[in-house]
Tab-separated table of C-alpha atoms and ligand atoms in Angstrom:
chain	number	residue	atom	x	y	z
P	628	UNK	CA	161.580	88.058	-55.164
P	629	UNK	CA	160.674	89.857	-58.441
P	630	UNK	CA	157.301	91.612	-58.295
P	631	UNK	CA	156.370	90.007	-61.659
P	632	UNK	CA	155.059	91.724	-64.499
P	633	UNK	CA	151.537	93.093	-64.711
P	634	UNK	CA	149.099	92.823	-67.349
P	635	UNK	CA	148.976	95.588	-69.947
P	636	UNK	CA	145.678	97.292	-70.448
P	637	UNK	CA	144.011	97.203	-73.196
P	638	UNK	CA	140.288	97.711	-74.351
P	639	UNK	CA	139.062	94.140	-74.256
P	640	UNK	CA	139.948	93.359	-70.899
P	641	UNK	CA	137.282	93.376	-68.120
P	642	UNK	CA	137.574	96.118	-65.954
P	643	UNK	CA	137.983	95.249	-62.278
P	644	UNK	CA	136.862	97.082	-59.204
P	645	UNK	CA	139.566	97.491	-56.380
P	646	UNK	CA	137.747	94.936	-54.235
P	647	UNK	CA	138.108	92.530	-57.481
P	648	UNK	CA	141.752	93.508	-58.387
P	649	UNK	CA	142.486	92.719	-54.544
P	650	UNK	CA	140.824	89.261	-54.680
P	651	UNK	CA	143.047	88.576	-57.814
P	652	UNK	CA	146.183	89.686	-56.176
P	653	UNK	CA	145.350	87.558	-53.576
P	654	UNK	CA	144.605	84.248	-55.646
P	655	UNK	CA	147.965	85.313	-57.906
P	656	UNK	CA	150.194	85.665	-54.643
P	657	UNK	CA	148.711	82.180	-53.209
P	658	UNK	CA	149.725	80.472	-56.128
P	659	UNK	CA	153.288	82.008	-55.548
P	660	UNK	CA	153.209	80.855	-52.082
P	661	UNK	CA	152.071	77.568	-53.164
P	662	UNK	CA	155.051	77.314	-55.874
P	663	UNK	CA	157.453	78.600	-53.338
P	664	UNK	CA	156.293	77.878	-49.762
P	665	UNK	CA	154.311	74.467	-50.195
P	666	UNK	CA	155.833	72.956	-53.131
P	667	UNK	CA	159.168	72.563	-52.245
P	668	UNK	CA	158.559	70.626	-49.148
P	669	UNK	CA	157.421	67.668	-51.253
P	670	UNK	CA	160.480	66.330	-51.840
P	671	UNK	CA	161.996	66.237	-48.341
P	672	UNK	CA	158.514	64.317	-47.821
P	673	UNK	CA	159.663	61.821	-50.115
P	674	UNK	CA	162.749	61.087	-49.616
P	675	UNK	CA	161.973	60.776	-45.589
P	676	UNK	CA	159.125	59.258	-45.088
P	677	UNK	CA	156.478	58.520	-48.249
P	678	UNK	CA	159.677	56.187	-50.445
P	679	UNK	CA	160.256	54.609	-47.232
P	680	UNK	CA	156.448	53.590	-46.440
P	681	UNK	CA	156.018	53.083	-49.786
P	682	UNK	CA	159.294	50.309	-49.843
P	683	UNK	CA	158.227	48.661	-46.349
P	684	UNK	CA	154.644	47.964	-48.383
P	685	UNK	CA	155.980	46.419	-51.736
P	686	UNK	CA	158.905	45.121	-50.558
P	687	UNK	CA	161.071	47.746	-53.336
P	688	UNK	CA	161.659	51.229	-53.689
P	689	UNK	CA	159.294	53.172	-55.344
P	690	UNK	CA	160.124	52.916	-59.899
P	691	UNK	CA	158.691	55.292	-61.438
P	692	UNK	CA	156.785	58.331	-61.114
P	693	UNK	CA	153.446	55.788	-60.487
P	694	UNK	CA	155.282	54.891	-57.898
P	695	UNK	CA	155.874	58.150	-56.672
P	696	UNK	CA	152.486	59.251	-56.370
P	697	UNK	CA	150.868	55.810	-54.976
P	698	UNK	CA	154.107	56.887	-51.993
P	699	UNK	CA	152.800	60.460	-51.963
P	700	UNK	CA	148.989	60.523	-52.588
P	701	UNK	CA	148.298	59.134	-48.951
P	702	UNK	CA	150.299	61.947	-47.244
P	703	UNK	CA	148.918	64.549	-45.520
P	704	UNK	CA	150.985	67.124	-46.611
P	705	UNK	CA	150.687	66.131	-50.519
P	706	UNK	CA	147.101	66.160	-49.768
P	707	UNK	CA	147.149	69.808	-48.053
P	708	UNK	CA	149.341	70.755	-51.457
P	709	UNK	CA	146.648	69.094	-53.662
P	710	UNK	CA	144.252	70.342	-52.350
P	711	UNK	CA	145.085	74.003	-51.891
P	712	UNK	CA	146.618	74.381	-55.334
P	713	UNK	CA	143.453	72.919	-56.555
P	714	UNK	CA	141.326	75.257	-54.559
P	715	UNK	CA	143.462	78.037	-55.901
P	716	UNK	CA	143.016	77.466	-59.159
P	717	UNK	CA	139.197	77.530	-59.241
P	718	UNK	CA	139.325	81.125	-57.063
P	719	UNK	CA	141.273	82.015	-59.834
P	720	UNK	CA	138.574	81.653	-62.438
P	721	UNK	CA	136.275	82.532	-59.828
P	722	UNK	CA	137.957	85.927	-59.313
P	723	UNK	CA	137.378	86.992	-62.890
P	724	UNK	CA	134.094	85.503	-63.370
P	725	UNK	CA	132.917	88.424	-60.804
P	726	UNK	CA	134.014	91.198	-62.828
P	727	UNK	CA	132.889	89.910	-66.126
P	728	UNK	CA	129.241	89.513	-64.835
P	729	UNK	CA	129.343	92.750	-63.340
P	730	UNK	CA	130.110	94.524	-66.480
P	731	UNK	CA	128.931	91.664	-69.251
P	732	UNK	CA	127.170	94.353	-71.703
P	733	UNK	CA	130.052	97.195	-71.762
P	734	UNK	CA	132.150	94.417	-71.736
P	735	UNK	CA	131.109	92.438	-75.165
P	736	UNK	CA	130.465	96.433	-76.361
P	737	UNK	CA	133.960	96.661	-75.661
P	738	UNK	CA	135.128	93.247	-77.783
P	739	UNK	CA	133.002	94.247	-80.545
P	740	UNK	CA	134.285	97.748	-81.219
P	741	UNK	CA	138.315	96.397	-80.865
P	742	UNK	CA	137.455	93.904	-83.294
P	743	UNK	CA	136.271	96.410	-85.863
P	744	UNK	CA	139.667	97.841	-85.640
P	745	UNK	CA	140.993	94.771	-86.804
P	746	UNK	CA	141.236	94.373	-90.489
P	747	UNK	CA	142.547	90.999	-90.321
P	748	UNK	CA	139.754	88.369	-91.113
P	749	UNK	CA	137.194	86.330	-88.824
P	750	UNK	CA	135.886	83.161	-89.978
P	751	UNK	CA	133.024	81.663	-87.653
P	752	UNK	CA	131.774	78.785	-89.584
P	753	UNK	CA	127.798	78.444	-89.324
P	754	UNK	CA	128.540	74.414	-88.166
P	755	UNK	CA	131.205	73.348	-86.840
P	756	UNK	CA	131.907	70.462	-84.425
P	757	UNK	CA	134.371	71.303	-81.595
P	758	UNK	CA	136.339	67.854	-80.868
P	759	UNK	CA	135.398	65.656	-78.174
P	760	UNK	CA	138.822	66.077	-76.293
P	761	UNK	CA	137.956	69.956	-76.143
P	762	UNK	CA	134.497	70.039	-75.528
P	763	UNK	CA	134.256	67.014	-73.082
P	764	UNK	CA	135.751	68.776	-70.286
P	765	UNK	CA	136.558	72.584	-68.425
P	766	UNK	CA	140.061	72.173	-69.155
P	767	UNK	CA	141.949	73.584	-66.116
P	768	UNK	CA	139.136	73.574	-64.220
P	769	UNK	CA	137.735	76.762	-66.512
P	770	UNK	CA	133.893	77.369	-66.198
P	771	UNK	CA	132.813	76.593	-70.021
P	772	UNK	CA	136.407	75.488	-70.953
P	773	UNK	CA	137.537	76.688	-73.875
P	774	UNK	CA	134.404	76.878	-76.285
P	775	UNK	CA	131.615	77.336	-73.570
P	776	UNK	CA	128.581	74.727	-73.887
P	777	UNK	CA	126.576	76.869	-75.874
P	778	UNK	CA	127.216	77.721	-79.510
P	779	UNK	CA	126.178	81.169	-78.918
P	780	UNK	CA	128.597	81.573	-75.900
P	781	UNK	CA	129.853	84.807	-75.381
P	782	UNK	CA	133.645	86.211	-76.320
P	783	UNK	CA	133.629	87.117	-72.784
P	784	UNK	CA	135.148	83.631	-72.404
P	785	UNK	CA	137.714	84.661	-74.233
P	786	UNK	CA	138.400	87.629	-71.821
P	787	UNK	CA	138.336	85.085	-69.181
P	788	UNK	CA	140.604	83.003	-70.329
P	789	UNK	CA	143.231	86.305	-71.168
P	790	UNK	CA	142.704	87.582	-67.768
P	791	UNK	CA	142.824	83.855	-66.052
P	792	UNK	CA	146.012	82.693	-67.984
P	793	UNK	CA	147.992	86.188	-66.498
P	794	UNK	CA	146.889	85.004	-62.688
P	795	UNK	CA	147.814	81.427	-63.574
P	796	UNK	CA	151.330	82.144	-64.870
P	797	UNK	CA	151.547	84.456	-62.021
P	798	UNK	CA	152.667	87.298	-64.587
P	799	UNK	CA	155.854	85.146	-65.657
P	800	UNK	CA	154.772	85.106	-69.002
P	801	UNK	CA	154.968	89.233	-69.566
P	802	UNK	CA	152.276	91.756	-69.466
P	803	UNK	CA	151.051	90.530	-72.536
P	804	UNK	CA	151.227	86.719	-71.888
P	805	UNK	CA	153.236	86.467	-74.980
P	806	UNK	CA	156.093	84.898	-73.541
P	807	UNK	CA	155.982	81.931	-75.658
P	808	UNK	CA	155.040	83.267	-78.869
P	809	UNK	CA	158.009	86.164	-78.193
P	810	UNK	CA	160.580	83.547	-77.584
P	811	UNK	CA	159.584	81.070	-80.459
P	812	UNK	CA	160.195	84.416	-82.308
P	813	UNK	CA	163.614	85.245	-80.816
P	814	UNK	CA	164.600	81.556	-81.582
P	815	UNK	CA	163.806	81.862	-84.806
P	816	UNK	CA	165.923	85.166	-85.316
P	817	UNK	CA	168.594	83.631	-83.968
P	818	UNK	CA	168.912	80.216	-85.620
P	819	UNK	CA	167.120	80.475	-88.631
P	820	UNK	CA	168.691	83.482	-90.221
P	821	UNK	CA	167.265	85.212	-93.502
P	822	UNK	CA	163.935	83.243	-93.068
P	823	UNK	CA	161.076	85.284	-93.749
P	824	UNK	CA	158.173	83.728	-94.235
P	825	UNK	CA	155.083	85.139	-96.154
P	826	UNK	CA	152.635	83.246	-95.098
P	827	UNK	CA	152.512	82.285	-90.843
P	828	UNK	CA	149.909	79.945	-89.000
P	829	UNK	CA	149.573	79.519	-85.460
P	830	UNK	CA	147.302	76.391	-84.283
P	831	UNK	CA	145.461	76.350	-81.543
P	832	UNK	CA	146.282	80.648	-80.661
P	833	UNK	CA	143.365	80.950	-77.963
P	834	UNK	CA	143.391	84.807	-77.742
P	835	UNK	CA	146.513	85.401	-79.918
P	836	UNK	CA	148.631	86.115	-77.173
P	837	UNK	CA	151.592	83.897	-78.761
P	838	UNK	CA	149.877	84.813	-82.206
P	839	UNK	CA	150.932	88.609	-82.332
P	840	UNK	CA	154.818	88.439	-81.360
P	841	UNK	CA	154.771	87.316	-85.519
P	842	UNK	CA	153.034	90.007	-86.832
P	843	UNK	CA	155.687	92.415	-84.850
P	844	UNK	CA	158.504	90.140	-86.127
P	845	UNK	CA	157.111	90.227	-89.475
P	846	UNK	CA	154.740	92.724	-90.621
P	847	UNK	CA	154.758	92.050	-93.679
P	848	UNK	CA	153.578	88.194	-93.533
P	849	UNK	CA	149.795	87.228	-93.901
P	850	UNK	CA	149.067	85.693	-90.154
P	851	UNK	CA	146.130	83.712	-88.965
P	852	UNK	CA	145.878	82.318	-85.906
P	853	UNK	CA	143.200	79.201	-85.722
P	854	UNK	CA	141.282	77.275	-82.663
P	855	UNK	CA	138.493	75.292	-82.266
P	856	UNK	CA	136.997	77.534	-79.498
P	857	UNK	CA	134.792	80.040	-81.438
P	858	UNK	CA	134.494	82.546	-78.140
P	859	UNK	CA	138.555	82.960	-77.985
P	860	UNK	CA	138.956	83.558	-82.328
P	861	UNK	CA	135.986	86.406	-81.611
P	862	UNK	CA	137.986	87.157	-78.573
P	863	UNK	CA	141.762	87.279	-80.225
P	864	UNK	CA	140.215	89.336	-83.310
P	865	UNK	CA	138.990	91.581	-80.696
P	866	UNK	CA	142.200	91.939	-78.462
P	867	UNK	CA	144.563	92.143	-81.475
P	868	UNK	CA	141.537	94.938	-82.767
P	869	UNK	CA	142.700	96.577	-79.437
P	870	UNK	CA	146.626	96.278	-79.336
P	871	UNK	CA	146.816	97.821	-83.060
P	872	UNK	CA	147.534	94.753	-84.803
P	873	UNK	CA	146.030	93.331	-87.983
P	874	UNK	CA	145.770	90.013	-87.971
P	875	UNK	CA	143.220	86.802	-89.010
P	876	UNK	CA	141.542	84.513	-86.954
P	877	UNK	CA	139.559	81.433	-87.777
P	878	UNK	CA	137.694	78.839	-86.192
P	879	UNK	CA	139.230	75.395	-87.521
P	880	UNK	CA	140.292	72.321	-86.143
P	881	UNK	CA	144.496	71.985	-86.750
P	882	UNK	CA	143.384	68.041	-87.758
P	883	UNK	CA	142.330	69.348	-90.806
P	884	UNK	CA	142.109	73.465	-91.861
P	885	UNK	CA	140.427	74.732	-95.117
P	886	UNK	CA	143.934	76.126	-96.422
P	887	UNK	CA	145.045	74.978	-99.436
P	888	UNK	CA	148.336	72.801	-99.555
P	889	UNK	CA	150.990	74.393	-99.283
P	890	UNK	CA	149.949	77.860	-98.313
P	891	UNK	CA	151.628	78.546	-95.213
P	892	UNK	CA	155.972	79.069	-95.074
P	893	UNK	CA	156.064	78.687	-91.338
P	894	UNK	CA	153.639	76.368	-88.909
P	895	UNK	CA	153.768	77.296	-85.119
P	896	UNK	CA	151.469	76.183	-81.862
P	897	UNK	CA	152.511	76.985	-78.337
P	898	UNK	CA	151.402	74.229	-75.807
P	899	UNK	CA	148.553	73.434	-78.536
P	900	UNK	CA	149.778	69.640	-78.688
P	901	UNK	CA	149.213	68.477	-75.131
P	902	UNK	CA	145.650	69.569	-75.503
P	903	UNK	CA	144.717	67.403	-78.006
P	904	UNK	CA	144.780	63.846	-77.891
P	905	UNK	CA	146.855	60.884	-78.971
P	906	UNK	CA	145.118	60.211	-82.078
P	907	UNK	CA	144.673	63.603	-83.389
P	908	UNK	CA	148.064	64.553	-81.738
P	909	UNK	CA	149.637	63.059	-85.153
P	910	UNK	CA	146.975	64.282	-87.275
P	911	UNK	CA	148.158	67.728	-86.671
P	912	UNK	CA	151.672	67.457	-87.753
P	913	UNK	CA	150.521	65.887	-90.942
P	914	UNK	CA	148.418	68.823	-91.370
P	915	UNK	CA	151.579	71.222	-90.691
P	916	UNK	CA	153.170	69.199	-93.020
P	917	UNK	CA	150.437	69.295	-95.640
P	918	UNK	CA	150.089	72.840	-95.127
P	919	UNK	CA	153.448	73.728	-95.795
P	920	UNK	CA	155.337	75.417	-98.614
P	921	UNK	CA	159.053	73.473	-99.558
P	922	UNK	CA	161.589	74.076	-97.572
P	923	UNK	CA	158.962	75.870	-94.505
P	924	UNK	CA	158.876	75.637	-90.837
P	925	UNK	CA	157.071	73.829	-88.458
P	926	UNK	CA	157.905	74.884	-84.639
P	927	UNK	CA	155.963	73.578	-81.749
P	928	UNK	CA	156.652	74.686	-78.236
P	929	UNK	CA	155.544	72.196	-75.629
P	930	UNK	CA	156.082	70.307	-72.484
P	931	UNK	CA	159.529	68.285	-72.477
P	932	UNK	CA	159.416	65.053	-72.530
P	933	UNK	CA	159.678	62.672	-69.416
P	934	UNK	CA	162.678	61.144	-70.506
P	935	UNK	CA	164.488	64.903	-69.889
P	936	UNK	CA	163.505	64.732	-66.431
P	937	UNK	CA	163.745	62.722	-63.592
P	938	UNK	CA	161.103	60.444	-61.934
P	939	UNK	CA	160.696	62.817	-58.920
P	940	UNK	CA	159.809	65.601	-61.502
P	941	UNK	CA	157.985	63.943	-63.834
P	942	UNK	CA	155.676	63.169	-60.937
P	943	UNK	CA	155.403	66.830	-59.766
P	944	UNK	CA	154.644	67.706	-63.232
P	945	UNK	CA	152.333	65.011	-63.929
P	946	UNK	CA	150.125	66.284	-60.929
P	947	UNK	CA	148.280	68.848	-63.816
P	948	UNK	CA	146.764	65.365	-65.158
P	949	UNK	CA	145.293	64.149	-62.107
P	950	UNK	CA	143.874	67.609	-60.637
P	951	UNK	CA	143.971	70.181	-63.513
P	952	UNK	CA	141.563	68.639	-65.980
P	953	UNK	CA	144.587	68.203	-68.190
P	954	UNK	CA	144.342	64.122	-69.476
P	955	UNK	CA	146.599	64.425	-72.166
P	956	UNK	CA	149.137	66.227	-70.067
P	957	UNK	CA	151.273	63.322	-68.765
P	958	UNK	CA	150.890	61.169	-71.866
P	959	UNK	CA	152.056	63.261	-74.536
P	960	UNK	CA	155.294	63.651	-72.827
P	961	UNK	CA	155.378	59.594	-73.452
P	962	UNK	CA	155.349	60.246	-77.102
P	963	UNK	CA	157.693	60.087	-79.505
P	964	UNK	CA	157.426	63.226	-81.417
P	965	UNK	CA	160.397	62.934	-83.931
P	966	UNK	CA	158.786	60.066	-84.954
P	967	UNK	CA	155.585	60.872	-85.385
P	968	UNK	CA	157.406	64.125	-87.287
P	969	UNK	CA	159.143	61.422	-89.337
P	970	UNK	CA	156.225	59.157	-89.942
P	971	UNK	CA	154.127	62.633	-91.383
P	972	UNK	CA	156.741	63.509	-94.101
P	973	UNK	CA	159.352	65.427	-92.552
P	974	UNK	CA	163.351	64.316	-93.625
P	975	UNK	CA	164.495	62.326	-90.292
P	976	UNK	CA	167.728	64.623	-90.412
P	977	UNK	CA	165.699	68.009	-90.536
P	978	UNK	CA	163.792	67.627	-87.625
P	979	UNK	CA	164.981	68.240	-83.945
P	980	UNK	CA	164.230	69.165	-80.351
P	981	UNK	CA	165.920	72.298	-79.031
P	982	UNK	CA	165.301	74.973	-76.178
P	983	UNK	CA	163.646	78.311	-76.780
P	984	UNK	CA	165.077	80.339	-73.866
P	985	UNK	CA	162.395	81.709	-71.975
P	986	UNK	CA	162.104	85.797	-73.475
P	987	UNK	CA	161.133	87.548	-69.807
P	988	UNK	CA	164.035	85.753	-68.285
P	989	UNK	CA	166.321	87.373	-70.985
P	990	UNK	CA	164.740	90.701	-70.073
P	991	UNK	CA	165.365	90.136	-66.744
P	992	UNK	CA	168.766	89.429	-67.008
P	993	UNK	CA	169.079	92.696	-69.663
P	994	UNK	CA	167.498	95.008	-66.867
P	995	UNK	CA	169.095	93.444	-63.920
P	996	UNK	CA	172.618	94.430	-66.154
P	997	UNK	CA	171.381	98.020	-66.414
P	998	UNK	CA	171.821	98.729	-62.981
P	999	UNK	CA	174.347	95.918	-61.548
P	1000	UNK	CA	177.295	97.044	-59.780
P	1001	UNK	CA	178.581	94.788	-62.004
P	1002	UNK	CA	176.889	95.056	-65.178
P	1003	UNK	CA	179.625	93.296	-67.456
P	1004	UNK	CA	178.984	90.198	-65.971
P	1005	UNK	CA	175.277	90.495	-67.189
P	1006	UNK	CA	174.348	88.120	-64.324
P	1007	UNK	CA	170.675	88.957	-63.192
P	1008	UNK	CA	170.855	89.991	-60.171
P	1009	UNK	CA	166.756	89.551	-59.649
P	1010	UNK	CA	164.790	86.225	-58.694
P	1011	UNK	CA	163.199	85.564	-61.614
P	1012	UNK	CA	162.355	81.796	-61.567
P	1013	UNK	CA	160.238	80.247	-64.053
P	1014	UNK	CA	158.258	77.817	-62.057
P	1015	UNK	CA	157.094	74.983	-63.253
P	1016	UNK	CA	155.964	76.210	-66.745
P	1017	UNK	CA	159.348	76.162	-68.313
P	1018	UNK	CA	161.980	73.953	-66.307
P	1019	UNK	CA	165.308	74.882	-66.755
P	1020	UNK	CA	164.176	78.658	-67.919
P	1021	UNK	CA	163.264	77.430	-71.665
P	1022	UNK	CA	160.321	76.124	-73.880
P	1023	UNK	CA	160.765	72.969	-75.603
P	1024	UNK	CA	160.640	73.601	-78.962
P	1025	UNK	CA	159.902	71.031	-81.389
P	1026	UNK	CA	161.494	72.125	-84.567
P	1027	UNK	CA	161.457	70.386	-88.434
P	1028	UNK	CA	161.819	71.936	-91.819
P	1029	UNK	CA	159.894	70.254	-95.298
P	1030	UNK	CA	162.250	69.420	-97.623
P	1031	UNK	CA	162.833	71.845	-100.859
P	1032	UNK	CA	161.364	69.300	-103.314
P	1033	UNK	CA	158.607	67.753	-101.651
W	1409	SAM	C1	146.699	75.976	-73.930
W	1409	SAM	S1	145.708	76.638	-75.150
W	1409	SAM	C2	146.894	77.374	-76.239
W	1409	SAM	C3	147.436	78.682	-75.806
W	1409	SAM	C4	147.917	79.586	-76.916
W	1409	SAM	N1	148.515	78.862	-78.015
W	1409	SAM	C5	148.901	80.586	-76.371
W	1409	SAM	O1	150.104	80.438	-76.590
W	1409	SAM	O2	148.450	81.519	-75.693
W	1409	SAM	C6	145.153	75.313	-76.186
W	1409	SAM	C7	144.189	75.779	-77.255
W	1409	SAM	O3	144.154	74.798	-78.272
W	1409	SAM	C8	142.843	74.733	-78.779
W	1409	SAM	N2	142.721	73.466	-79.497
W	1409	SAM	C9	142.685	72.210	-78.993
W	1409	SAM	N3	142.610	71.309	-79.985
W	1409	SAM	C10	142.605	71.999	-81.154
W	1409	SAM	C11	142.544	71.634	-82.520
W	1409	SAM	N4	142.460	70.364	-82.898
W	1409	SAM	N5	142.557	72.609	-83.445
W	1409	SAM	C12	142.641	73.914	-83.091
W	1409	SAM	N6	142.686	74.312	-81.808
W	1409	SAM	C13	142.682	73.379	-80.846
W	1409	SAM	C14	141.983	74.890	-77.555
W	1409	SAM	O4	140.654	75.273	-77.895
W	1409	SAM	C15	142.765	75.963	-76.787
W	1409	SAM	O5	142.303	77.227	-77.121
């Protein structure tokens, strides 16, 4: 098995102790064993005992993946699963909380010098109201969530969240956790050739980690990255302030920004969608549409849908609703997104789904041809397996272009 990547320094991070870094190498490598030791004994489960309880009790076989889980939520082994991934996760946050406390003042010293190296903009409106689906809950179990309770909450969450998300992705998404924003980036190279946009927009960036990948694929473009969560825009200012990159970052809800129609060429979010809700879900793409020049780009990478996947794996999947603090989670993938694409402006014949393949697994394979024996055949000869973030080794991209004349 790959030792995955780790995270790249830079001067925003918190610094850890070697009693800290330990604890987080600990809490990353449980949630490998989990993934790989734990995991994949829930389907044997199934199939030879939980269906067949479940069948002898409602006198049919088990439909859907509601089904599933009423057949696998009284198990003791699903439980055990449950409850140990669960248990991970919060040492997770817990692992990083200890080192930010520890070093809280050099820390936001830290954040505030990287984002003075950042020429790029910050807009922190005096009053803004963070929406309820945000604010209501610590999504993924994250102390404060994403905007903290306070208004005056510290960009340390941000750091949290940067050094979190690289222990939850168990350093599959490259040492700068850019993996999604680097292979949006490579998709567009690939199949949108000759489009360079001047203006770029991503919704809902967090820390910019899928935010900067655009500045390095276009330099020359104006890019802001927006979120609701005031602590990660001080945060991504700071960290992009720290990786050499100048780029702007605004607090504003994707529902409805304070750009000007029509300012932006390309519209991206990565996994921005399944975090909102089902009302403001389509608010946002008629926003992207809104905010789009003719003939621009609007690219969102999210889950896949449920109907890509079968009822087993939907279930799996689905388990981020019931113990992740994730609500939205299993019923966006319900939605139809073409259509709600469709119903906000965009040509029915200009709008698609495709796969973004996953960029680290394309480095893998790349490295692992360097030194194969047989390096023609480009076949990877390392375990790189991309869990259950990106089935199949790919984002879902969702992908629709405004027409020239609208
Ligand atoms: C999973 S994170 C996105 C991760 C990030 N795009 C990346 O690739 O690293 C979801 C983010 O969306 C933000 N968010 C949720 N609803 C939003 C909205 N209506 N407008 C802007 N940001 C929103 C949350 O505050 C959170 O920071």
């Amino acid at each position: 098995m790959l030792n995955t990547f780790q995270q790249a320094p830079h001067d925003a991070l918190p610094i850890t102790t070697a009693d800290e870094a330990a604890r987080q190498e600990f809490v990353k490598s449980l949630k490998g064993f989990i993934q790989r030791g734990i995991l994949p004994g829930l389907g044997p489960i199934y199939r030879t005992r939980a269906s067949a309880r479940f069948e002898a009790a409602a006198g049919r076989p088990p439909a859907d993946r509601h089904d599933i889980r009423k057949a696998m939520v009284p198990d003791s082994y699903f439980q055990s699963y449950a409850s140990v991934n669960r248990i991970s996760q919060e040492l997770m946050w817990d692992s990083v909380i200890d080192s930010i406390d520890r070093g809280r003042d050099d820390l936001e010293a830290r954040i505030t010098a990287a984002s003075a190296k950042n020429a790029g903009e910050l807009r922190i409106p005096k009053d803004f109201a963070v929406p309820r689906y945000v604010s209501a809950l610590d999504i993924h179990c994250m102390p404060g969530g994403y905007a903290g309770h306070d208004p005056a909450t510290s960009p340390a969450l941000g750091a949290l969240y940067d050094r979190g998300v690289y222990l939850y992705s168990m350093g599959y998404t490259g040492p700068n956790n850019d993996d999604l924003g680097r292979s949006v980036c490579n998709y567009i190279k690939r199949n949108l050739a000759g489009f360079s946009p001047r203006r770029i927009l991503d919704m809902g960036c967090t820390v910019g980690h899928s935010t900067l990948p655009y500045k390095e694929l276009f330099p020359d473009a104006e890019v802001w990255g927006i979120d609701v969560a005031a602590p990660q825009i001080r945060y991504a200012h700071a960290r992009a302030g720290a990786i050499g990159l100048d780029v702007n970052f605004a607090q504003m809800n994707a529902e409805k920004t304070d750009f000007e129609d029509g300012y932006f060429d390309l519209v991206v979010s990565h996994i921005l969608l399944h975090e909102t809700s089902g009302k403001a879900m389509p608010r946002v793409v008629e926003e992207c549409f809104r905010l789009l020049a003719p003939g621009g780009y609007m690219i969102h990478a999210d889950l896949p849908p449920f109907d890509l996947m079968d009822p087993f794996t939907q279930f799996i999947l689905d388990n981020e609703t019931y113990y992740n603090n994730e609500p939205f989670w299993g019923a966006m993938r319900e939605l139809d997104q073409v259509a709600i694409a469709k119903k906000a402006g965009f040509p029915a014949d200009r709008i698609r789904f495709d796969t973004a393949p996953m960029a680290v697994m394309e480095f893998a394979a790349q490295e692992a041809s360097g030194y194969s024996e047989d390096a023609a055949s480009g076949v990877a000869e390392r375990d790189f397996t991309a869990g259950e973030f990106a089935p199949g080794g790919g984002w879902e991209v969702l992908v629709a272009r405004k027409g020239e004349t609208a």
